[in-house]
CSV table of C-alpha atoms in Angstrom, one decimal:
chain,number,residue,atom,x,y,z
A,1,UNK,CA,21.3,89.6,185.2
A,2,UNK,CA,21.6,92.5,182.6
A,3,UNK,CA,18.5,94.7,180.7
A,4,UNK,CA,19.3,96.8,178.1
A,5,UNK,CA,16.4,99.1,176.6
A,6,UNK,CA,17.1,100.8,173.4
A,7,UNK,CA,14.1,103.2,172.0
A,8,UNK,CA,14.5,105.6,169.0
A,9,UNK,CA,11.9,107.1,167.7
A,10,UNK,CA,12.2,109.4,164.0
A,11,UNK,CA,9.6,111.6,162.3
A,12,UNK,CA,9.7,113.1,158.7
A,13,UNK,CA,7.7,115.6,156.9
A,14,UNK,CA,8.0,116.1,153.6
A,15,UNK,CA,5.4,119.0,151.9
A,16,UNK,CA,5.5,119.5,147.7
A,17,UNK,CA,3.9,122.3,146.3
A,18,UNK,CA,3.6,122.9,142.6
A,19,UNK,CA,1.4,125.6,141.2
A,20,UNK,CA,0.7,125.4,137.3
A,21,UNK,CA,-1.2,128.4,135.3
A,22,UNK,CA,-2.1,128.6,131.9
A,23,UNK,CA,-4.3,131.1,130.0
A,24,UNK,CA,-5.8,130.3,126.9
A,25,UNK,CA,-7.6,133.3,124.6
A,26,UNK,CA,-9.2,131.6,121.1
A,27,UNK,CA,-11.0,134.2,118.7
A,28,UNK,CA,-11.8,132.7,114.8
A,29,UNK,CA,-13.6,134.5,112.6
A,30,UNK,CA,-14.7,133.7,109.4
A,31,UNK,CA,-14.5,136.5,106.1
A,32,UNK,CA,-17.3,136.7,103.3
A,33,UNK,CA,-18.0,138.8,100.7
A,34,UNK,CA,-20.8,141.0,101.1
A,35,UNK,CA,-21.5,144.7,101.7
A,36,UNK,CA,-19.1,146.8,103.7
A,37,UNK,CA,-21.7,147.8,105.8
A,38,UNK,CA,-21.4,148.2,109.7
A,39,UNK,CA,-21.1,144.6,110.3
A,40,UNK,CA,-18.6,143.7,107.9
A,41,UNK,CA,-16.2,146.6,109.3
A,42,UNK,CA,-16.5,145.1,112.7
A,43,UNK,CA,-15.9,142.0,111.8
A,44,UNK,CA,-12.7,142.8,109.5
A,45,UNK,CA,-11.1,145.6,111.7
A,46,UNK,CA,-12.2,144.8,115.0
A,47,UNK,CA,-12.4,140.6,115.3
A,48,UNK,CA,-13.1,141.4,119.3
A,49,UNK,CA,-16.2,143.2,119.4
A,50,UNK,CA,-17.4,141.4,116.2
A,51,UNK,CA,-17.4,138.4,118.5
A,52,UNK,CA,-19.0,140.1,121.1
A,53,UNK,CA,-22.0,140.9,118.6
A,54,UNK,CA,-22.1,136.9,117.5
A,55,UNK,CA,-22.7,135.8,120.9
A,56,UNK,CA,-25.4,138.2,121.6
A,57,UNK,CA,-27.3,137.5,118.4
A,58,UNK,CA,-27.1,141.1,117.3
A,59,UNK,CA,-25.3,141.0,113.9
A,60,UNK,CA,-28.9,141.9,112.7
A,61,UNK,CA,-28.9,145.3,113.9
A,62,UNK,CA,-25.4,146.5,112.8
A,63,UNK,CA,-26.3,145.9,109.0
A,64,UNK,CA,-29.7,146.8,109.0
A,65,UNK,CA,-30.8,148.1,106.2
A,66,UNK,CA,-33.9,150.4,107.0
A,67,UNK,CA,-31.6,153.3,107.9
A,68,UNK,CA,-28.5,154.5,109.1
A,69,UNK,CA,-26.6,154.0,112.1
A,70,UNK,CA,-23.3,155.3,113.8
A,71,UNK,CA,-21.3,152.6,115.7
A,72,UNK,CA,-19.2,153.6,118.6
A,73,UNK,CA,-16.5,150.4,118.6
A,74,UNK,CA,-14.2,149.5,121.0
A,75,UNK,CA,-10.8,149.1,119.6
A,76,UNK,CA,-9.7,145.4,119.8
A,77,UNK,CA,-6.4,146.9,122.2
A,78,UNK,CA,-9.1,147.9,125.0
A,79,UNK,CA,-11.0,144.5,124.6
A,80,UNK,CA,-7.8,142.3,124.5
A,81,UNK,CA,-7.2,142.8,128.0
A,82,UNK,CA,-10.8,141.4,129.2
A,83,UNK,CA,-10.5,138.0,127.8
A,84,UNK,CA,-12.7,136.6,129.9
A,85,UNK,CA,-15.2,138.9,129.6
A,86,UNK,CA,-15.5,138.0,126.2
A,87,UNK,CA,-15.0,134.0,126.8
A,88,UNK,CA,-17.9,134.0,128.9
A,89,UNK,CA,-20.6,136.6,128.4
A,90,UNK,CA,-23.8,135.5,128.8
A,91,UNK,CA,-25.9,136.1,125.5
A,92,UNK,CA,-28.1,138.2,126.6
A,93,UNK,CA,-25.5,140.9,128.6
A,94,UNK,CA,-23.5,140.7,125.1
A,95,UNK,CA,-26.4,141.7,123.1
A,96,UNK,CA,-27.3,144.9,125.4
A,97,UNK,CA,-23.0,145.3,125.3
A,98,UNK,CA,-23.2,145.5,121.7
A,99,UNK,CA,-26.0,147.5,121.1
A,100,UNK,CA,-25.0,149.9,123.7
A,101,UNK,CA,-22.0,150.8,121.2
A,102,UNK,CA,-24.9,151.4,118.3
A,103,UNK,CA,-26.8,154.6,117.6
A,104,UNK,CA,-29.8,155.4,115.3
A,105,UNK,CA,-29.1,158.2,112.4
A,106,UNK,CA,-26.0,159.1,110.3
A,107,UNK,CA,-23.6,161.0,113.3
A,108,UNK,CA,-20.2,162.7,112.4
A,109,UNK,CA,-17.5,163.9,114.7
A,110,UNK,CA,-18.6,167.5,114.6
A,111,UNK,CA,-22.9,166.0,115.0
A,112,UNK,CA,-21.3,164.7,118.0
A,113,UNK,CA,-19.0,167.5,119.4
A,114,UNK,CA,-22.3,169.6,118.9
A,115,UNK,CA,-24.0,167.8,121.4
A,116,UNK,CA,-21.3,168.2,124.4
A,117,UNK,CA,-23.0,168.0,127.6
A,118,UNK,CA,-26.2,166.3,126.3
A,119,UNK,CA,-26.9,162.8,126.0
A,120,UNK,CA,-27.7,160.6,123.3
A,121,UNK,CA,-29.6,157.2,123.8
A,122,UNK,CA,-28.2,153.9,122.2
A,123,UNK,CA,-29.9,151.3,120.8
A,124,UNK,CA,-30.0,149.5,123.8
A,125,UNK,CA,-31.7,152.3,125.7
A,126,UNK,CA,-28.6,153.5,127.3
A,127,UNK,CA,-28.0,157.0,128.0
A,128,UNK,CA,-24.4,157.8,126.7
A,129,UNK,CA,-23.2,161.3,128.0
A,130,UNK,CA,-21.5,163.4,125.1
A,131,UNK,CA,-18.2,165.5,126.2
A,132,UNK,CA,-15.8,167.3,123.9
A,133,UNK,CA,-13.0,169.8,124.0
A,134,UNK,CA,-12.1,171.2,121.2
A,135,UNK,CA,-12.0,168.3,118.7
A,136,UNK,CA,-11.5,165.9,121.6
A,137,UNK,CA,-14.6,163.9,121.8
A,138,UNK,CA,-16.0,161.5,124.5
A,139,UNK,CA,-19.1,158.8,125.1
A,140,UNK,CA,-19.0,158.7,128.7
A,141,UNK,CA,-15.6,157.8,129.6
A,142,UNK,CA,-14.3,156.3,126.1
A,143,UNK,CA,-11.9,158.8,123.9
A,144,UNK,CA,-13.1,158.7,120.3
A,145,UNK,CA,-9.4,157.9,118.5
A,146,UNK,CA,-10.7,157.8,115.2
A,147,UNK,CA,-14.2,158.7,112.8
A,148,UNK,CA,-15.6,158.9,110.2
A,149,UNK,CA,-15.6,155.9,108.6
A,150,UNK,CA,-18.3,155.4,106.2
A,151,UNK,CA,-20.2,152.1,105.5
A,152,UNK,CA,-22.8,151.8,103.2
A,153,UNK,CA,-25.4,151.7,106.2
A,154,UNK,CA,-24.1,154.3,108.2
A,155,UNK,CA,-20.8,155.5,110.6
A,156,UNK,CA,-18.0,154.0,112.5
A,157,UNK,CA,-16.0,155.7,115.2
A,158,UNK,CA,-12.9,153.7,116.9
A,159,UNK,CA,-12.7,154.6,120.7
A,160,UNK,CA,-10.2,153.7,123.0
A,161,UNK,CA,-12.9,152.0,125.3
A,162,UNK,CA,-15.7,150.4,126.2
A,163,UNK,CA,-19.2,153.2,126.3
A,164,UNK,CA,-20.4,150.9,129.0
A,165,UNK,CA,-18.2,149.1,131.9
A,166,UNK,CA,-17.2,145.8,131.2
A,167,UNK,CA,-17.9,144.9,135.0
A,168,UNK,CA,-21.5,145.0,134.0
A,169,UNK,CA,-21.0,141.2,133.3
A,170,UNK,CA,-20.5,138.2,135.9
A,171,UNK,CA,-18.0,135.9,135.0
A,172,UNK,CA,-18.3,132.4,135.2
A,173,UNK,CA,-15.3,131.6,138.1
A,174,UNK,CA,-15.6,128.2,139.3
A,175,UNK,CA,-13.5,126.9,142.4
A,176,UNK,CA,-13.1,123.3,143.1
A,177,UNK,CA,-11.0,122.2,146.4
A,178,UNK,CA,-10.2,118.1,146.9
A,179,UNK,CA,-9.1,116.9,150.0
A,180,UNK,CA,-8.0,113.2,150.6
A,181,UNK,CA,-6.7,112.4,154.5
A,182,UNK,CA,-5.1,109.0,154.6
A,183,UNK,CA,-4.8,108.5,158.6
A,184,UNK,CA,-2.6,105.6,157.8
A,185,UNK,CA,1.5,107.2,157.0
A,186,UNK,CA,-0.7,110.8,157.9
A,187,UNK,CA,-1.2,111.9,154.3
A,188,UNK,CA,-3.1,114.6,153.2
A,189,UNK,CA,-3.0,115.4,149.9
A,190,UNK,CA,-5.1,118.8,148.9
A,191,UNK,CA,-5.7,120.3,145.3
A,192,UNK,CA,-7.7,123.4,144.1
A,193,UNK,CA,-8.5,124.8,140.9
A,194,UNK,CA,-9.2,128.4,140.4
A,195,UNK,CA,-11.1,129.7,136.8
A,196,UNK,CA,-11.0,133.7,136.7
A,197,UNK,CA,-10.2,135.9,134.1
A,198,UNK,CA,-9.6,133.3,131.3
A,199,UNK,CA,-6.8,131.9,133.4
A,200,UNK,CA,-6.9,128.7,134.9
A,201,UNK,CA,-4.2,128.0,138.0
A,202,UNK,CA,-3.9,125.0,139.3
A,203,UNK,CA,-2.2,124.3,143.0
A,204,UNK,CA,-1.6,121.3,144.4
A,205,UNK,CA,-0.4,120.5,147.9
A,206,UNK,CA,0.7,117.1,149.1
A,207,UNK,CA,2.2,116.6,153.3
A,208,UNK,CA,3.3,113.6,154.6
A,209,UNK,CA,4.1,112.9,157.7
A,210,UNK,CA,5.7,109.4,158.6
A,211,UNK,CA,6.4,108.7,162.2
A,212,UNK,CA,8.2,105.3,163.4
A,213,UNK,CA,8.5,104.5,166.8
A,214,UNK,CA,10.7,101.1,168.0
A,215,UNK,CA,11.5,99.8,171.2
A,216,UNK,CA,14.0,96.8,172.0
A,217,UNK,CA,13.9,95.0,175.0
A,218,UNK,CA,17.0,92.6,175.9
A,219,UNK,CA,17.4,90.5,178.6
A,220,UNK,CA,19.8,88.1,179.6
A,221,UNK,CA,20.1,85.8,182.6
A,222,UNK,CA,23.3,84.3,183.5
């Protein structure tokens, strides 16, 4: 009489991992003729902040008419880098963004040098500390670059900033993880999808695990 036993037993894991991002940044703006007043400024040399001002609703109050007013704008180099900030703003944080960049009265470079030290309120009932040095001027923590610039319903001055932090808005960030566990060949397959800062990143993570075990039994009787 002769037994033989055979038992082999193999296991394989196999884990992908692929991680896609794209960012996507769309700003259209539309030209018509009209009065180069505040507004129309905005919207031809800075397409950035002009779209800021749509989604609050506050095109109104940069071409008033019932007096004049000295706009403080962002240039659209400081605003290209918070995409998402501009994507997303709720309308009622863009309006107070916009109007915190807007000032009553007709002020010039040298009305505003005057004032270093002081504050001056925006339309938005900020208070915007003045600094200067010389014929360097600040608003809080935003360099003037360039002034000046007439319109028919007041000033423009180009800044290398924001007046007010652009942190003062939440973004909308969503986060969505899927897990599937198949107990059956042990696969778990698990995906999540990250919005932040205008980019969306996707990351997706499959493991299987297959294990196979066989035994053979032979017998033979002579």
């Amino acid at each position: 009489t002769s037994t033989s036993t055979s038992t082999s037993t193999s296991t394989t894991t196999s884990t992908s991992t692929s991680t896609s991002t794209s960012t996507s940044t769309s700003s259209s703006s539309t030209t018509e003729a009209g009065p180069m007043d505040l507004l129309f400024f905005i919207r031809q040399s800075s397409p950035l902040f002009f779209e800021i001002i749509t989604r609050g609703d506050a095109g109104a109050f940069f071409s008033a008419t019932d007096g004049f007013y000295t706009s403080c704008v962002p240039s659209d180099e400081s605003l290209a880098v918070h995409a998402s900030f501009i994507a997303n703003v709720q309308a009622d944080v863009a309006r107070n963004f916009a109007l915190a960049h807007l000032f009553s009265g007709r002020l010039t470079i040298n009305n505003l040098i005057a004032l270093n030290g002081n504050s001056l309120t925006a339309v938005s009932g900020d208070s915007v500390l003045v600094s200067s040095i010389g014929s360097s001027l600040t608003l809080n923590s935003a360099a003037v670059v360039d002034g000046n610039i007439a319109v028919t319903n007041g000033l423009l001055h180009i800044c290398d900033g924001t007046i007010v932090p652009v942190s003062s808005v939440t973004l909308d960030t969503t986060t969505a993880t899927t897990t599937t566990t198949t107990t059956e060949g042990e696969d778990t397959t698990s995906t999540t999808t990250t919005t932040n800062e205008g980019v969306d990143s996707t990351t997706s993570t499959t493991t299987t695990t297959t294990t196979t075990t066989s035994t053979t039994t032979t017998t033979t009787t002579t």
